[in-house]
Amino acid sequence: MTEVDLHIKALGARGDGIAEIGQGKVFIPFTVPGDVVRASLKKSKDGFHRAKVLSILEAGKERIQAACSHFTTCGGCSVQQLTNSNYRYWKQDIVYQALDRKNIDTSVLKNLIQGNPYTRRRIRVSARRLAKGSVLGFRERGSRRVVALEECPVMVNEILCILPEIRAFVTQSLKIGESAEVAITYTSNGLDITLILPTEPDLASRERLAAFAETHDVSRINWNLLDSKFQHGAEPVVTRRVVKMQFGDIAVKIPPDAFVQPTAMGEKIIREKVTGAVEKAKRIVELFAGCGALALPLASKGHHVSAFDLAEDHIAALSLAARSHGLGERIKVEARNLHRRPLLGSEFDNVDAVILDPPRGGAAQQAIHLAASEVPIIAYVSCDPHSFARDADVLISGGYRLMNVMPFDQFLWSQHLELIGIFEKD
């Protein structure tokens, strides 16, 4: 390690400050432009220089007090120290740079819709049993160490308040040295908790879970196996009431540990923006449809939707909701791995619009077949600007025009954000 004084010139896409030395750029977490810091310098395996702040010699004008005492220790947030206006600019610039690198017209980029604190309704935390008890929280950046979470200005209070009780349960259930994960969703009718454990809970643990759910008014508690090589769908252990999410005017009975948008605001933005883009379409194909957050409201407005998703339990929930609300004739569903078996050109015949909301890696194979189609409108919801720009480049090369890109912030104080891109066939 070498100690150096560094002047932070800019902020990188991951939220790290950037300084210059004779050997090139140095990336320093938790700094802002204008900071002068004393730091320990090291060269990482990827060839880049990285540094850890030892002290701040001079604070930049863009620096403010962080919102959380865990900041710089917890790996969940990277830019709490940045002023609000500079935060917005930095986050929007992530999208700008992703588009620019693919030579996509950046004039289509709209202003960022910023997120709010205490709105994250779906989280996943880590737990580890120690000799003196358990720690529960997010991991440190670049480390396996779990930060004992005492506060969090990101998640909804309903989740934050249950964490100490879950930590106490984990202490009873794990052996010293064992780890677990906990996925929690704040649904329309309470908390849905999934424990991802190293072994199946025994009878005593199941009885404790039943008592836990009753004491803390938890809607449902599920378990899943921690070892991903043998991972299966989460199994409900305690169900006190049917767990539902409200998608527009339609209540859907969701499966354990279901994918839903991280914030209610984000879901509303997606629904309104996408619905507006495809409002004239009679026949719609939705790819990566999940439990029906878009398909069901669209069908209720008279559209005919063919919905596809890999997760069979999500597609089953969508199908059940469609039948329960008299929309069975307007919605067709299919469980299908769109990465391995994307829809082909002929399957888009007579389709008026396509909606897709893939995972972070995007939809590279599906974009190739969409580019060759004649679908008039494509609404692409993405949680990664870089995979979006890659797929957008393919669509544009196939004759589509990117009309606008709207970024919005569901991942407060991190480098992650969502966007919606609307494409029209020239």
Coordinates of C-alpha atoms in Angstrom, one line a residue:
M1 CA 0.0 0.0 0.0
T2 CA 1.2 3.5 -0.8
E3 CA -0.2 6.7 0.8
V4 CA -1.0 9.5 -1.6
D5 CA -2.9 12.8 -1.6
L6 CA -5.5 12.9 -4.4
H7 CA -7.7 15.6 -5.9
I8 CA -11.0 14.2 -7.1
K9 CA -11.9 15.5 -10.6
A10 CA -15.0 13.5 -11.5
L11 CA -17.5 10.8 -10.5
G12 CA -17.5 7.5 -12.3
A13 CA -20.5 5.3 -13.3
R14 CA -20.3 3.2 -10.2
G15 CA -20.2 6.3 -7.9
D16 CA -16.5 6.2 -7.3
G17 CA -14.5 9.5 -7.4
I18 CA -11.8 9.7 -10.1
A19 CA -8.4 11.2 -9.7
E20 CA -5.4 11.2 -12.0
I21 CA -1.8 10.1 -11.2
G22 CA 1.1 9.5 -13.5
Q23 CA 0.1 5.9 -14.1
G24 CA -3.5 6.8 -15.0
K25 CA -6.8 7.1 -13.3
V26 CA -7.5 6.2 -9.7
F27 CA -11.0 5.2 -8.4
I28 CA -11.8 6.2 -4.9
P29 CA -15.2 5.2 -3.3
F30 CA -17.3 7.6 -1.3
T31 CA -15.7 10.8 -2.6
V32 CA -17.1 13.7 -4.6
P33 CA -15.5 16.1 -7.2
G34 CA -13.6 18.8 -5.4
D35 CA -12.5 16.5 -2.5
V36 CA -8.8 16.4 -1.6
V37 CA -8.2 13.2 0.2
R38 CA -5.3 11.2 1.7
A39 CA -5.7 7.6 0.5
S40 CA -4.0 4.2 0.4
L41 CA -3.3 3.3 -3.2
K42 CA -3.2 -0.2 -4.7
K43 CA -3.3 -1.7 -8.1
S44 CA -6.1 -4.3 -8.6
K45 CA -5.9 -7.4 -10.8
D46 CA -7.8 -5.8 -13.6
G47 CA -5.0 -3.2 -14.0
F48 CA -6.9 -0.2 -12.6
H49 CA -5.6 1.7 -9.6
R50 CA -8.0 1.9 -6.7
A51 CA -7.7 3.7 -3.3
K52 CA -9.3 3.8 0.1
V53 CA -9.8 7.1 1.8
L54 CA -7.8 7.6 5.0
S55 CA -8.9 11.2 5.6
I56 CA -10.5 14.1 3.8
L57 CA -8.1 17.0 3.7
E58 CA -10.5 19.3 1.9
A59 CA -14.2 18.7 1.3
G60 CA -15.6 19.5 -2.2
K61 CA -18.6 21.8 -2.6
E62 CA -20.7 18.9 -3.7
R63 CA -20.3 17.0 -0.5
I64 CA -23.1 16.7 2.1
Q65 CA -23.8 14.7 5.2
A66 CA -24.8 11.1 4.4
A67 CA -28.4 10.1 5.2
C68 CA -27.3 6.8 7.0
S69 CA -24.7 6.0 9.7
H70 CA -23.8 2.8 7.8
F71 CA -22.7 4.7 4.7
T72 CA -19.2 3.7 3.5
T73 CA -19.5 0.5 5.5
C74 CA -22.7 -1.0 4.1
G75 CA -22.4 -1.9 0.4
G76 CA -26.0 -1.0 -0.5
C77 CA -25.4 2.7 -1.3
S78 CA -22.5 4.4 -3.0
V79 CA -23.4 8.2 -3.3
Q80 CA -25.2 9.4 -0.2
Q81 CA -22.6 12.1 0.2
L82 CA -23.6 13.9 -3.1
T83 CA -25.8 17.0 -3.2
N84 CA -29.3 16.4 -4.7
S85 CA -28.7 18.3 -7.9
N86 CA -25.4 16.7 -8.6
Y87 CA -26.8 13.3 -7.8
R88 CA -29.5 13.7 -10.4
Y89 CA -27.0 14.8 -13.0
W90 CA -24.7 11.9 -12.2
K91 CA -27.5 9.4 -12.5
Q92 CA -28.9 10.7 -15.7
D93 CA -25.3 10.8 -17.1
I94 CA -25.1 7.1 -16.6
V95 CA -27.8 6.6 -19.3
Y96 CA -26.4 9.4 -21.5
Q97 CA -23.0 7.7 -21.6
A98 CA -24.4 4.2 -22.3
L99 CA -26.3 5.6 -25.3
D100 CA -23.4 7.7 -26.5
R101 CA -21.0 4.7 -26.5
K102 CA -23.3 3.0 -29.0
N103 CA -23.7 6.2 -31.1
I104 CA -27.4 6.4 -30.2
D105 CA -29.0 9.9 -30.4
T106 CA -28.9 11.2 -26.9
S107 CA -31.4 14.0 -27.6
V108 CA -34.2 11.4 -26.9
L109 CA -33.2 11.2 -23.3
K110 CA -35.7 12.7 -20.9
N111 CA -35.1 14.2 -17.4
L112 CA -34.6 11.7 -14.6
I113 CA -37.5 11.1 -12.3
Q114 CA -35.9 10.9 -8.9
G115 CA -36.8 8.3 -6.3
N116 CA -37.7 9.0 -2.6
P117 CA -36.3 7.6 0.7
Y118 CA -38.2 4.9 2.6
T119 CA -40.0 3.5 -0.5
R120 CA -38.1 0.3 -1.3
R121 CA -40.7 -2.5 -0.8
R122 CA -38.6 -5.5 -1.9
I123 CA -35.2 -6.3 -0.4
R124 CA -32.8 -9.2 0.1
V125 CA -30.4 -9.2 3.0
S126 CA -27.7 -11.6 4.3
A127 CA -27.4 -13.2 7.7
R128 CA -24.6 -14.9 9.5
R129 CA -24.6 -16.8 12.9
L130 CA -21.7 -15.8 15.2
A131 CA -20.8 -17.0 18.6
K132 CA -22.4 -14.1 20.3
G133 CA -25.5 -14.0 18.1
S134 CA -26.3 -13.1 14.5
V135 CA -25.8 -10.2 12.1
L136 CA -28.3 -9.3 9.5
G137 CA -27.9 -6.7 6.8
F138 CA -26.3 -6.0 3.5
R139 CA -22.7 -7.0 2.7
E140 CA -19.8 -4.7 2.7
R141 CA -18.7 -3.6 -0.7
G142 CA -16.4 -6.2 -2.2
S143 CA -16.6 -8.3 0.9
R144 CA -18.4 -11.3 2.4
R145 CA -18.7 -9.5 5.7
V146 CA -22.3 -8.7 6.7
V147 CA -23.0 -5.2 8.2
A148 CA -25.3 -5.4 11.2
L149 CA -28.1 -3.1 9.9
E150 CA -29.6 -0.8 12.5
E151 CA -31.1 1.8 10.1
C152 CA -31.8 2.2 6.4
P153 CA -33.3 5.2 4.7
V154 CA -34.0 3.3 1.6
M155 CA -36.5 0.6 2.6
V156 CA -40.1 1.0 3.8
N157 CA -40.5 1.1 7.6
E158 CA -42.6 -2.1 7.6
I159 CA -39.6 -4.0 6.4
L160 CA -37.0 -2.2 8.5
C161 CA -39.0 -2.7 11.7
I162 CA -39.2 -6.5 11.3
L163 CA -35.4 -7.0 10.8
P164 CA -34.5 -7.2 14.5
E165 CA -37.1 -9.9 15.0
I166 CA -35.8 -11.9 12.0
R167 CA -32.3 -11.6 13.4
A168 CA -33.4 -13.1 16.7
F169 CA -35.1 -16.0 14.8
V170 CA -31.9 -16.6 12.7
T171 CA -29.9 -16.8 15.9
Q172 CA -32.1 -19.7 17.1
S173 CA -32.1 -21.5 13.7
L174 CA -28.5 -21.4 12.4
K175 CA -25.4 -23.1 13.8
I176 CA -22.4 -21.0 14.5
G177 CA -20.6 -20.1 11.2
E178 CA -23.7 -20.8 9.0
S179 CA -25.1 -18.2 6.7
A180 CA -28.5 -17.5 5.3
E181 CA -30.4 -14.9 3.2
V182 CA -33.7 -13.3 3.7
A183 CA -36.0 -11.9 1.0
I184 CA -38.8 -9.6 2.1
T185 CA -41.6 -8.1 0.1
Y186 CA -44.1 -5.6 1.5
T187 CA -47.2 -6.6 -0.4
S188 CA -50.7 -5.1 -0.6
N189 CA -51.7 -7.1 2.5
G190 CA -48.6 -7.4 4.6
L191 CA -45.1 -8.9 4.6
D192 CA -44.1 -11.9 2.6
I193 CA -40.8 -13.3 4.0
T194 CA -38.6 -16.0 2.4
L195 CA -35.8 -17.5 4.4
I196 CA -33.0 -19.0 2.2
L197 CA -31.4 -21.5 4.5
P198 CA -28.6 -24.0 4.4
T199 CA -30.9 -26.9 5.4
E200 CA -34.7 -27.5 5.6
P201 CA -36.3 -26.2 8.8
D202 CA -37.1 -28.9 11.2
L203 CA -40.4 -29.3 13.1
A204 CA -39.3 -27.0 16.0
S205 CA -38.2 -24.3 13.5
R206 CA -41.6 -24.5 11.7
E207 CA -43.4 -24.2 15.0
R208 CA -41.3 -21.1 15.9
L209 CA -42.1 -19.6 12.4
A210 CA -45.8 -20.1 13.0
A211 CA -45.6 -18.3 16.3
F212 CA -43.4 -15.6 14.7
A213 CA -45.9 -15.0 12.0
E214 CA -48.8 -14.7 14.4
T215 CA -46.9 -12.4 16.9
H216 CA -45.7 -10.0 14.2
D217 CA -48.8 -10.2 11.8
V218 CA -46.7 -11.6 8.9
S219 CA -48.9 -12.7 5.9
R220 CA -46.6 -15.6 4.8
I221 CA -43.3 -17.1 5.6
N222 CA -41.5 -19.4 3.1
W223 CA -38.2 -21.2 2.9
N224 CA -35.8 -22.1 0.1
L225 CA -32.5 -23.9 -0.1
L226 CA -29.3 -21.7 0.0
D227 CA -27.3 -23.9 -2.2
S228 CA -28.2 -22.6 -5.7
K229 CA -27.2 -25.9 -7.3
F230 CA -30.3 -27.5 -5.7
Q231 CA -32.5 -24.4 -5.6
H232 CA -36.2 -25.0 -6.1
G233 CA -39.2 -22.8 -5.8
A234 CA -39.7 -21.4 -2.3
E235 CA -42.1 -23.5 -0.1
P236 CA -44.7 -21.8 2.1
V237 CA -44.2 -22.8 5.7
V238 CA -46.8 -20.4 7.3
T239 CA -49.7 -18.8 5.4
R240 CA -51.9 -16.6 7.5
R241 CA -53.6 -14.9 4.5
V242 CA -53.4 -15.1 0.8
V243 CA -50.5 -12.8 -0.3
K244 CA -51.6 -10.3 -3.0
M245 CA -50.2 -7.4 -5.1
Q246 CA -52.5 -4.8 -6.6
F247 CA -51.8 -4.2 -10.3
G248 CA -54.0 -1.3 -11.3
D249 CA -57.5 -2.4 -10.3
I250 CA -56.6 -6.1 -10.2
A251 CA -55.4 -8.0 -7.2
V252 CA -53.0 -10.9 -8.0
K253 CA -52.2 -13.8 -5.7
I254 CA -48.4 -13.8 -6.0
P255 CA -46.1 -16.8 -5.4
P256 CA -43.5 -16.9 -2.7
D257 CA -40.5 -14.5 -3.2
A258 CA -42.2 -13.2 -6.4
F259 CA -40.6 -10.5 -8.6
V260 CA -42.3 -7.2 -8.2
Q261 CA -41.0 -3.7 -9.0
P262 CA -38.8 -2.4 -6.1
T263 CA -41.1 0.6 -5.5
A264 CA -44.7 1.4 -6.0
M265 CA -43.8 4.6 -7.7
G266 CA -41.6 2.8 -10.2
E267 CA -44.5 0.3 -11.0
K268 CA -46.9 3.3 -11.5
I269 CA -44.4 5.0 -13.9
I270 CA -43.9 1.9 -15.9
R271 CA -47.7 1.2 -16.2
E272 CA -48.6 4.7 -17.2
K273 CA -45.7 5.2 -19.7
V274 CA -46.1 1.8 -21.3
T275 CA -49.9 1.9 -21.4
G276 CA -49.7 5.3 -23.2
A277 CA -47.2 4.0 -25.7
V278 CA -49.3 1.0 -26.7
E279 CA -52.8 2.4 -26.3
K280 CA -53.8 2.0 -30.0
A281 CA -52.5 -1.6 -30.2
K282 CA -55.2 -4.3 -30.2
R283 CA -52.8 -7.3 -30.1
I284 CA -49.8 -7.1 -27.7
V285 CA -47.0 -9.5 -26.9
E286 CA -45.4 -9.1 -23.5
L287 CA -42.1 -10.7 -22.9
F288 CA -40.8 -11.3 -19.3
A289 CA -44.3 -10.6 -18.1
G290 CA -43.9 -11.8 -14.5
C291 CA -47.1 -11.9 -12.5
G292 CA -49.0 -9.5 -14.8
A293 CA -48.3 -6.0 -13.6
L294 CA -48.8 -4.8 -17.2
A295 CA -50.6 -7.6 -18.9
L296 CA -53.6 -7.5 -16.5
P297 CA -54.3 -3.8 -16.6
L298 CA -53.9 -3.8 -20.3
A299 CA -56.4 -6.6 -20.8
S300 CA -58.8 -4.9 -18.5
K301 CA -58.7 -1.9 -20.9
G302 CA -59.7 -4.2 -23.9
H303 CA -56.3 -5.1 -25.3
H304 CA -55.5 -8.8 -26.2
V305 CA -52.2 -9.8 -24.6
S306 CA -50.0 -12.9 -25.1
A307 CA -47.7 -13.1 -22.0
F308 CA -44.5 -15.0 -21.7
D309 CA -42.1 -15.6 -18.8
L310 CA -39.6 -18.2 -17.6
A311 CA -41.1 -18.5 -14.1
E312 CA -43.9 -21.0 -14.2
D313 CA -45.3 -19.9 -10.8
H314 CA -45.5 -16.3 -12.0
I315 CA -47.2 -17.2 -15.2
A316 CA -49.6 -19.4 -13.2
A317 CA -50.4 -16.5 -11.0
L318 CA -51.1 -14.2 -14.0
S319 CA -53.3 -16.9 -15.6
L320 CA -55.3 -17.4 -12.4
A321 CA -55.9 -13.6 -12.0
A322 CA -57.0 -13.3 -15.6
R323 CA -59.6 -16.0 -15.2
S324 CA -60.7 -14.7 -11.8
H325 CA -61.4 -11.3 -13.2
G326 CA -63.1 -12.4 -16.4
L327 CA -60.1 -11.7 -18.6
G328 CA -59.3 -15.2 -19.7
E329 CA -60.3 -14.6 -23.3
R330 CA -58.0 -11.6 -23.6
I331 CA -54.9 -13.1 -22.1
K332 CA -52.9 -16.1 -23.3
V333 CA -49.9 -17.2 -21.2
E334 CA -46.9 -19.4 -21.8
A335 CA -44.0 -20.4 -19.6
R336 CA -40.9 -20.0 -21.9
N337 CA -37.2 -19.4 -21.5
L338 CA -36.9 -16.4 -23.8
H339 CA -33.0 -16.4 -23.5
R340 CA -32.8 -19.9 -24.9
R341 CA -35.9 -19.9 -27.0
P342 CA -36.8 -16.4 -28.0
L343 CA -39.9 -15.6 -30.1
L344 CA -39.1 -15.8 -33.8
G345 CA -40.2 -13.5 -36.6
S346 CA -43.3 -15.4 -37.6
E347 CA -44.6 -15.3 -34.0
F348 CA -44.8 -11.5 -34.3
D349 CA -47.1 -11.6 -37.3
N350 CA -50.2 -9.5 -36.8
V351 CA -48.8 -8.1 -33.5
D352 CA -49.4 -4.4 -32.9
A353 CA -47.0 -3.9 -30.0
V354 CA -44.3 -5.7 -28.0
I355 CA -43.5 -5.0 -24.3
L356 CA -40.4 -6.4 -22.8
D357 CA -38.9 -6.1 -19.3
P358 CA -35.9 -8.4 -19.1
P359 CA -33.6 -9.0 -16.2
R360 CA -30.4 -6.9 -15.8
G361 CA -28.5 -8.8 -18.6
G362 CA -31.1 -7.6 -21.2
A363 CA -32.6 -9.6 -24.1
A364 CA -29.8 -10.0 -26.6
Q365 CA -31.2 -12.9 -28.5
Q366 CA -34.7 -11.7 -28.4
A367 CA -33.6 -8.2 -29.7
I368 CA -32.2 -9.9 -32.9
H369 CA -35.6 -11.4 -33.8
L370 CA -37.5 -8.3 -32.8
A371 CA -35.3 -6.2 -35.1
A372 CA -36.3 -8.4 -38.0
S373 CA -40.0 -8.1 -37.3
E374 CA -42.5 -5.6 -38.5
V375 CA -44.0 -4.8 -35.1
P376 CA -44.9 -1.1 -35.1
I377 CA -44.2 -0.3 -31.4
I378 CA -41.8 -1.7 -28.9
A379 CA -41.8 -0.6 -25.3
Y380 CA -38.6 -1.7 -23.6
V381 CA -38.3 -1.5 -19.7
S382 CA -34.8 -2.0 -18.5
C383 CA -32.9 -2.0 -15.2
D384 CA -29.5 -1.7 -16.9
P385 CA -28.6 1.2 -19.3
H386 CA -25.7 -0.7 -20.8
S387 CA -27.6 -3.9 -21.8
F388 CA -30.5 -1.6 -22.9
A389 CA -28.1 0.4 -25.2
R390 CA -26.7 -2.8 -26.6
D391 CA -30.2 -4.1 -27.5
A392 CA -31.3 -0.7 -28.7
D393 CA -28.4 -0.7 -31.1
V394 CA -29.6 -4.0 -32.6
L395 CA -33.2 -2.7 -32.9
I396 CA -32.1 0.6 -34.5
S397 CA -30.0 -1.4 -37.0
G398 CA -33.1 -3.4 -37.9
G399 CA -35.0 -0.3 -38.8
Y400 CA -36.5 0.9 -35.5
R401 CA -36.3 4.5 -34.3
L402 CA -35.8 5.2 -30.6
M403 CA -38.4 7.9 -29.9
N404 CA -37.6 8.6 -26.2
V405 CA -35.9 7.3 -23.1
M406 CA -37.2 8.0 -19.7
P407 CA -34.9 7.2 -16.7
F408 CA -36.4 6.8 -13.2
D409 CA -34.7 6.0 -9.9
Q410 CA -35.9 2.9 -8.1
F411 CA -32.4 2.2 -6.6
L412 CA -31.8 5.3 -4.5
W413 CA -28.1 6.3 -3.9
S414 CA -26.7 3.4 -6.0
Q415 CA -25.4 3.2 -9.6
H416 CA -28.5 1.2 -10.6
L417 CA -31.5 2.8 -12.3
E418 CA -34.5 1.9 -14.5
L419 CA -35.5 3.3 -17.8
I420 CA -38.2 3.0 -20.5
G421 CA -37.4 3.2 -24.2
I422 CA -40.1 3.5 -26.8
F423 CA -39.2 2.3 -30.3
E424 CA -41.2 2.7 -33.6
K425 CA -40.6 0.9 -36.9
D426 CA -39.5 3.4 -39.6

